[in-house]
Amino acid sequence: MCTDRMARVAGLTDIFAIGHVALISNDPDYPKGHPQIAQPAIQMGKKLAANLSALVRNESLQPFKYFDKGDMAIIGRTKAMADLFKLRVHISGPLGLIIWLFIHLLSLVSFRNKFITLYDWVTAYISKDKSLRMIFRTEKHQP
Ligand SMILES: Cc1cc2nc3c(=O)[nH]c(=O)nc-3n(C[C@H](O)[C@H](O)[C@H](O)COP(=O)(O)OP(=O)(O)OC[C@H]3O[C@@H](n4cnc5c(N)ncnc54)[C@H](O)[C@@H]3O)c2cc1C
């Protein structure tokens, strides 16, 4: 749904949308909307939380501005790339993979989640698990 930069759904004043369900239509830096990745959703969430607090205090709402931290992608079993714009750094290869792992683990909430995710990654890496991660239903289970 279309929202303004304060995350208000078009035509409404007290309904907000963020993340994948939102398309901010009036950001001149992103006229076609923000990338459909986690960072814009996280940053929109933080901005909306701050704006809802401001609303309670009768203060004015601040527009969302996306801060692009960079791009990362895994490109093989032992390689990844990381473009960290803020640091003006481009890293690839095994070091890129280590940075990819480290940054993704850091952003998970709680030590338990970090540990379980790391365990899953290590076991998948060792077992070379490439199983198709799709759920199929047989006909008799169809609703
Ligand atoms: C396979 C895959 C890989 C990806 N890899 C990356 C990546 O490497 N890097 C990256 O930055 N982004 C990646 N993304 C994109 C990233 O996951 C999304 O950009 C991000 O999750 C969007 O956040 P969101 O909060 O908008 O939506 P979501 O994370 O989808 O959260 C929506 C939540 O709402 C819940 N929900 C839905 N309907 C209802 C309802 N009716 N009532 C209550 N709750 C409901 C859902 O269960 C879900 O928990 C990937 C996405 C996919 C699918």
PDB file of C-alpha atoms and ligand atoms in Angstrom:
ATOM      1  CA  MET A   1       0.000   0.000   0.000  1.00  0.00           C
ATOM      2  CA  CYS A   2       1.161   3.565  -0.698  1.00  0.00           C
ATOM      3  CA  THR A   3       2.300   5.571   2.282  1.00  0.00           C
ATOM      4  CA  ASP A   4       3.871   8.951   2.839  1.00  0.00           C
ATOM      5  CA  ARG A   5       7.322   9.288   4.423  1.00  0.00           C
ATOM      6  CA  MET A   6       5.757   9.223   7.885  1.00  0.00           C
ATOM      7  CA  ALA A   7       4.414   5.720   7.035  1.00  0.00           C
ATOM      8  CA  ARG A   8       0.789   6.929   6.969  1.00  0.00           C
ATOM      9  CA  VAL A   9      -1.300   4.913   4.544  1.00  0.00           C
ATOM     10  CA  ALA A  10      -2.547   7.144   1.721  1.00  0.00           C
ATOM     11  CA  GLY A  11      -5.842   8.802   2.592  1.00  0.00           C
ATOM     12  CA  LEU A  12      -5.687   7.792   6.270  1.00  0.00           C
ATOM     13  CA  THR A  13      -4.177   9.579   9.268  1.00  0.00           C
ATOM     14  CA  ASP A  14      -3.964   6.883  11.932  1.00  0.00           C
ATOM     15  CA  ILE A  15      -3.099   3.722   9.964  1.00  0.00           C
ATOM     16  CA  PHE A  16       0.604   3.056   9.322  1.00  0.00           C
ATOM     17  CA  ALA A  17       2.442   0.586   7.116  1.00  0.00           C
ATOM     18  CA  ILE A  18       6.150  -0.295   6.941  1.00  0.00           C
ATOM     19  CA  GLY A  19       8.398  -2.882   5.330  1.00  0.00           C
ATOM     20  CA  HIS A  20       7.254  -4.999   2.415  1.00  0.00           C
ATOM     21  CA  VAL A  21       3.623  -3.957   2.678  1.00  0.00           C
ATOM     22  CA  ALA A  22       4.549  -0.279   2.266  1.00  0.00           C
ATOM     23  CA  LEU A  23       5.512   1.761  -0.779  1.00  0.00           C
ATOM     24  CA  ILE A  24       6.735   5.212   0.140  1.00  0.00           C
ATOM     25  CA  SER A  25       5.750   7.174  -2.936  1.00  0.00           C
ATOM     26  CA  ASN A  26       7.184  10.611  -2.207  1.00  0.00           C
ATOM     27  CA  ASP A  27      10.859  10.022  -1.415  1.00  0.00           C
ATOM     28  CA  PRO A  28      12.782  11.903  -4.155  1.00  0.00           C
ATOM     29  CA  ASP A  29      15.852   9.685  -3.601  1.00  0.00           C
ATOM     30  CA  TYR A  30      13.785   6.533  -4.205  1.00  0.00           C
ATOM     31  CA  PRO A  31      10.959   7.532  -6.566  1.00  0.00           C
ATOM     32  CA  LYS A  32      10.232   3.864  -7.386  1.00  0.00           C
ATOM     33  CA  GLY A  33      10.233   2.792  -3.730  1.00  0.00           C
ATOM     34  CA  HIS A  34      12.923   1.398  -1.449  1.00  0.00           C
ATOM     35  CA  PRO A  35      14.748  -1.907  -2.010  1.00  0.00           C
ATOM     36  CA  GLN A  36      12.737  -4.931  -0.842  1.00  0.00           C
ATOM     37  CA  ILE A  37      15.415  -6.043   1.614  1.00  0.00           C
ATOM     38  CA  ALA A  38      15.696  -6.126   5.375  1.00  0.00           C
ATOM     39  CA  GLN A  39      17.477  -2.814   6.080  1.00  0.00           C
ATOM     40  CA  PRO A  40      14.734  -0.484   4.774  1.00  0.00           C
ATOM     41  CA  ALA A  41      12.150  -2.504   6.767  1.00  0.00           C
ATOM     42  CA  ILE A  42      14.265  -2.307   9.949  1.00  0.00           C
ATOM     43  CA  GLN A  43      14.930   1.418   9.535  1.00  0.00           C
ATOM     44  CA  MET A  44      11.255   2.112   8.776  1.00  0.00           C
ATOM     45  CA  GLY A  45      10.335   0.234  11.963  1.00  0.00           C
ATOM     46  CA  LYS A  46      12.686   2.358  14.067  1.00  0.00           C
ATOM     47  CA  LYS A  47      11.447   5.585  12.492  1.00  0.00           C
ATOM     48  CA  LEU A  48       7.806   4.604  13.004  1.00  0.00           C
ATOM     49  CA  ALA A  49       8.472   3.726  16.666  1.00  0.00           C
ATOM     50  CA  ALA A  50      10.037   7.162  17.184  1.00  0.00           C
ATOM     51  CA  ASN A  51       7.147   8.846  15.347  1.00  0.00           C
ATOM     52  CA  LEU A  52       4.495   7.029  17.387  1.00  0.00           C
ATOM     53  CA  SER A  53       6.233   8.216  20.561  1.00  0.00           C
ATOM     54  CA  ALA A  54       6.284  11.743  19.115  1.00  0.00           C
ATOM     55  CA  LEU A  55       2.579  11.464  18.326  1.00  0.00           C
ATOM     56  CA  VAL A  56       1.831  10.581  21.956  1.00  0.00           C
ATOM     57  CA  ARG A  57       3.824  13.656  23.062  1.00  0.00           C
ATOM     58  CA  ASN A  58       1.972  15.858  20.518  1.00  0.00           C
ATOM     59  CA  GLU A  59       5.187  16.516  18.622  1.00  0.00           C
ATOM     60  CA  SER A  60       5.561  16.663  14.839  1.00  0.00           C
ATOM     61  CA  LEU A  61       6.406  13.511  12.878  1.00  0.00           C
ATOM     62  CA  GLN A  62       9.751  13.182  11.097  1.00  0.00           C
ATOM     63  CA  PRO A  63       9.995  11.822   7.538  1.00  0.00           C
ATOM     64  CA  PHE A  64      11.729   8.508   6.880  1.00  0.00           C
ATOM     65  CA  LYS A  65      15.114   8.705   5.155  1.00  0.00           C
ATOM     66  CA  TYR A  66      16.765   5.458   4.098  1.00  0.00           C
ATOM     67  CA  PHE A  67      20.437   5.092   4.968  1.00  0.00           C
ATOM     68  CA  ASP A  68      22.019   2.614   2.534  1.00  0.00           C
ATOM     69  CA  LYS A  69      24.673   0.740   4.515  1.00  0.00           C
ATOM     70  CA  GLY A  70      25.807  -1.338   1.532  1.00  0.00           C
ATOM     71  CA  ASP A  71      25.244  -4.687  -0.128  1.00  0.00           C
ATOM     72  CA  MET A  72      26.281  -8.201   0.700  1.00  0.00           C
ATOM     73  CA  ALA A  73      25.706 -11.470  -1.136  1.00  0.00           C
ATOM     74  CA  ILE A  74      26.938 -15.048  -0.906  1.00  0.00           C
ATOM     75  CA  ILE A  75      28.316 -16.078  -4.292  1.00  0.00           C
ATOM     76  CA  GLY A  76      29.547 -19.596  -3.661  1.00  0.00           C
ATOM     77  CA  ARG A  77      30.351 -22.180  -1.001  1.00  0.00           C
ATOM     78  CA  THR A  78      33.382 -20.273   0.208  1.00  0.00           C
ATOM     79  CA  LYS A  79      32.864 -16.785  -1.206  1.00  0.00           C
ATOM     80  CA  ALA A  80      30.764 -13.718  -0.661  1.00  0.00           C
ATOM     81  CA  MET A  81      31.004 -10.044  -1.474  1.00  0.00           C
ATOM     82  CA  ALA A  82      30.457  -7.069   0.785  1.00  0.00           C
ATOM     83  CA  ASP A  83      30.197  -3.474  -0.420  1.00  0.00           C
ATOM     84  CA  LEU A  84      30.279  -1.404   2.748  1.00  0.00           C
ATOM     85  CA  PHE A  85      29.610   2.083   1.374  1.00  0.00           C
ATOM     86  CA  LYS A  86      29.968   3.841   4.689  1.00  0.00           C
ATOM     87  CA  LEU A  87      33.528   2.556   5.048  1.00  0.00           C
ATOM     88  CA  ARG A  88      34.137   2.792   1.253  1.00  0.00           C
ATOM     89  CA  VAL A  89      35.238  -0.815   1.303  1.00  0.00           C
ATOM     90  CA  HIS A  90      34.665  -3.637  -1.192  1.00  0.00           C
ATOM     91  CA  ILE A  91      35.571  -7.096   0.058  1.00  0.00           C
ATOM     92  CA  SER A  92      35.135 -10.412  -1.735  1.00  0.00           C
ATOM     93  CA  GLY A  93      36.229 -14.044  -1.481  1.00  0.00           C
ATOM     94  CA  PRO A  94      36.483 -16.022   1.781  1.00  0.00           C
ATOM     95  CA  LEU A  95      36.991 -12.815   3.817  1.00  0.00           C
ATOM     96  CA  GLY A  96      33.721 -11.506   2.307  1.00  0.00           C
ATOM     97  CA  LEU A  97      32.001 -14.697   3.502  1.00  0.00           C
ATOM     98  CA  ILE A  98      33.333 -14.247   7.051  1.00  0.00           C
ATOM     99  CA  ILE A  99      32.115 -10.634   7.087  1.00  0.00           C
ATOM    100  CA  TRP A 100      28.713 -11.739   5.697  1.00  0.00           C
ATOM    101  CA  LEU A 101      28.402 -14.343   8.479  1.00  0.00           C
ATOM    102  CA  PHE A 102      29.563 -11.959  11.204  1.00  0.00           C
ATOM    103  CA  ILE A 103      27.247  -9.070  10.226  1.00  0.00           C
ATOM    104  CA  HIS A 104      24.206 -11.329   9.835  1.00  0.00           C
ATOM    105  CA  LEU A 105      24.843 -13.011  13.202  1.00  0.00           C
ATOM    106  CA  LEU A 106      25.327  -9.635  14.893  1.00  0.00           C
ATOM    107  CA  SER A 107      21.935  -8.418  13.721  1.00  0.00           C
ATOM    108  CA  LEU A 108      20.045 -11.380  15.225  1.00  0.00           C
ATOM    109  CA  VAL A 109      18.304 -10.832  18.538  1.00  0.00           C
ATOM    110  CA  SER A 110      19.508 -12.844  21.579  1.00  0.00           C
ATOM    111  CA  PHE A 111      22.480 -15.118  22.057  1.00  0.00           C
ATOM    112  CA  ARG A 112      20.229 -18.181  21.637  1.00  0.00           C
ATOM    113  CA  ASN A 113      19.175 -17.145  18.106  1.00  0.00           C
ATOM    114  CA  LYS A 114      22.770 -16.358  17.162  1.00  0.00           C
ATOM    115  CA  PHE A 115      23.966 -19.724  18.460  1.00  0.00           C
ATOM    116  CA  ILE A 116      21.202 -21.776  16.786  1.00  0.00           C
ATOM    117  CA  THR A 117      21.712 -19.966  13.464  1.00  0.00           C
ATOM    118  CA  LEU A 118      25.476 -20.475  13.585  1.00  0.00           C
ATOM    119  CA  TYR A 119      24.928 -24.169  14.420  1.00  0.00           C
ATOM    120  CA  ASP A 120      22.542 -24.529  11.434  1.00  0.00           C
ATOM    121  CA  TRP A 121      25.017 -22.837   9.090  1.00  0.00           C
ATOM    122  CA  VAL A 122      27.944 -24.979  10.254  1.00  0.00           C
ATOM    123  CA  THR A 123      26.001 -28.273   9.936  1.00  0.00           C
ATOM    124  CA  ALA A 124      24.645 -27.261   6.490  1.00  0.00           C
ATOM    125  CA  TYR A 125      28.171 -26.292   5.405  1.00  0.00           C
ATOM    126  CA  ILE A 126      29.729 -29.559   6.597  1.00  0.00           C
ATOM    127  CA  SER A 127      26.930 -31.793   5.277  1.00  0.00           C
ATOM    128  CA  LYS A 128      26.784 -29.799   1.991  1.00  0.00           C
ATOM    129  CA  ASP A 129      23.011 -29.789   2.444  1.00  0.00           C
ATOM    130  CA  LYS A 130      21.463 -28.416  -0.724  1.00  0.00           C
ATOM    131  CA  SER A 131      18.004 -29.854  -0.202  1.00  0.00           C
ATOM    132  CA  LEU A 132      15.209 -27.926  -1.870  1.00  0.00           C
ATOM    133  CA  ARG A 133      13.571 -25.850   0.839  1.00  0.00           C
ATOM    134  CA  MET A 134      10.019 -25.992  -0.452  1.00  0.00           C
ATOM    135  CA  ILE A 135       7.005 -27.570   1.197  1.00  0.00           C
ATOM    136  CA  PHE A 136       5.042 -29.895  -1.066  1.00  0.00           C
ATOM    137  CA  ARG A 137       1.662 -31.322  -0.159  1.00  0.00           C
ATOM    138  CA  THR A 138       0.273 -34.550  -1.514  1.00  0.00           C
ATOM    139  CA  GLU A 139      -3.232 -34.463  -2.972  1.00  0.00           C
ATOM    140  CA  LYS A 140      -4.828 -36.068   0.080  1.00  0.00           C
ATOM    141  CA  HIS A 141      -3.583 -33.166   2.232  1.00  0.00           C
ATOM    142  CA  GLN A 142      -5.017 -30.485  -0.053  1.00  0.00           C
ATOM    143  CA  PRO A 143      -7.786 -28.513   1.667  1.00  0.00           C
TER     144      PRO A 143
HETATM  145  C1  LIG B   1      14.360 -16.356   0.819  1.00  0.00           C
HETATM  146  C2  LIG B   1      14.593 -14.908   1.176  1.00  0.00           C
HETATM  147  C3  LIG B   1      15.895 -14.465   1.353  1.00  0.00           C
HETATM  148  C4  LIG B   1      16.125 -13.139   1.687  1.00  0.00           C
HETATM  149  N1  LIG B   1      17.410 -12.732   1.877  1.00  0.00           N
HETATM  150  C5  LIG B   1      17.660 -11.470   2.240  1.00  0.00           C
HETATM  151  C6  LIG B   1      18.979 -11.044   2.487  1.00  0.00           C
HETATM  152  O1  LIG B   1      19.950 -11.788   2.385  1.00  0.00           O
HETATM  153  N2  LIG B   1      19.174  -9.754   2.858  1.00  0.00           N
HETATM  154  C7  LIG B   1      18.147  -8.895   3.019  1.00  0.00           C
HETATM  155  O2  LIG B   1      18.384  -7.744   3.394  1.00  0.00           O
HETATM  156  N3  LIG B   1      16.875  -9.263   2.790  1.00  0.00           N
HETATM  157  C8  LIG B   1      16.608 -10.535   2.405  1.00  0.00           C
HETATM  158  N4  LIG B   1      15.319 -10.934   2.183  1.00  0.00           N
HETATM  159  C9  LIG B   1      14.245  -9.946   2.302  1.00  0.00           C
HETATM  160  C10 LIG B   1      13.861  -9.723   3.755  1.00  0.00           C
HETATM  161  O3  LIG B   1      13.515 -10.948   4.350  1.00  0.00           O
HETATM  162  C11 LIG B   1      12.689  -8.760   3.780  1.00  0.00           C
HETATM  163  O4  LIG B   1      13.078  -7.556   3.134  1.00  0.00           O
HETATM  164  C12 LIG B   1      12.235  -8.418   5.188  1.00  0.00           C
HETATM  165  O5  LIG B   1      11.950  -9.587   5.925  1.00  0.00           O
HETATM  166  C13 LIG B   1      10.986  -7.531   5.126  1.00  0.00           C
HETATM  167  O6  LIG B   1      10.568  -7.291   6.439  1.00  0.00           O
HETATM  168  P1  LIG B   1       9.042  -7.074   6.775  1.00  0.00           P
HETATM  169  O7  LIG B   1       9.015  -6.784   8.239  1.00  0.00           O
HETATM  170  O8  LIG B   1       8.442  -6.103   5.836  1.00  0.00           O
HETATM  171  O9  LIG B   1       8.304  -8.453   6.474  1.00  0.00           O
HETATM  172  P2  LIG B   1       8.507  -9.872   7.146  1.00  0.00           P
HETATM  173  O10 LIG B   1       9.897 -10.068   7.646  1.00  0.00           O
HETATM  174  O11 LIG B   1       7.962 -10.831   6.130  1.00  0.00           O
HETATM  175  O12 LIG B   1       7.591  -9.833   8.432  1.00  0.00           O
HETATM  176  C14 LIG B   1       6.182  -9.856   8.330  1.00  0.00           C
HETATM  177  C15 LIG B   1       5.677 -10.597   9.556  1.00  0.00           C
HETATM  178  O13 LIG B   1       4.258 -10.436   9.630  1.00  0.00           O
HETATM  179  C16 LIG B   1       3.693 -11.679   9.931  1.00  0.00           C
HETATM  180  N5  LIG B   1       2.326 -11.670   9.418  1.00  0.00           N
HETATM  181  C17 LIG B   1       1.891 -11.793   8.149  1.00  0.00           C
HETATM  182  N6  LIG B   1       0.556 -11.731   8.084  1.00  0.00           N
HETATM  183  C18 LIG B   1       0.135 -11.541   9.344  1.00  0.00           C
HETATM  184  C19 LIG B   1      -1.149 -11.397   9.939  1.00  0.00           C
HETATM  185  N7  LIG B   1      -2.265 -11.417   9.222  1.00  0.00           N
HETATM  186  N8  LIG B   1      -1.202 -11.234  11.285  1.00  0.00           N
HETATM  187  C20 LIG B   1      -0.089 -11.209  12.030  1.00  0.00           C
HETATM  188  N9  LIG B   1       1.157 -11.338  11.529  1.00  0.00           N
HETATM  189  C21 LIG B   1       1.264 -11.507  10.205  1.00  0.00           C
HETATM  190  C22 LIG B   1       4.590 -12.707   9.242  1.00  0.00           C
HETATM  191  O14 LIG B   1       4.456 -13.984   9.821  1.00  0.00           O
HETATM  192  C23 LIG B   1       5.944 -12.093   9.483  1.00  0.00           C
HETATM  193  O15 LIG B   1       6.496 -12.517  10.718  1.00  0.00           O
HETATM  194  C24 LIG B   1      15.045 -12.248   1.860  1.00  0.00           C
HETATM  195  C25 LIG B   1      13.742 -12.712   1.678  1.00  0.00           C
HETATM  196  C26 LIG B   1      13.519 -14.026   1.336  1.00  0.00           C
HETATM  197  C27 LIG B   1      12.099 -14.509   1.162  1.00  0.00           C
END
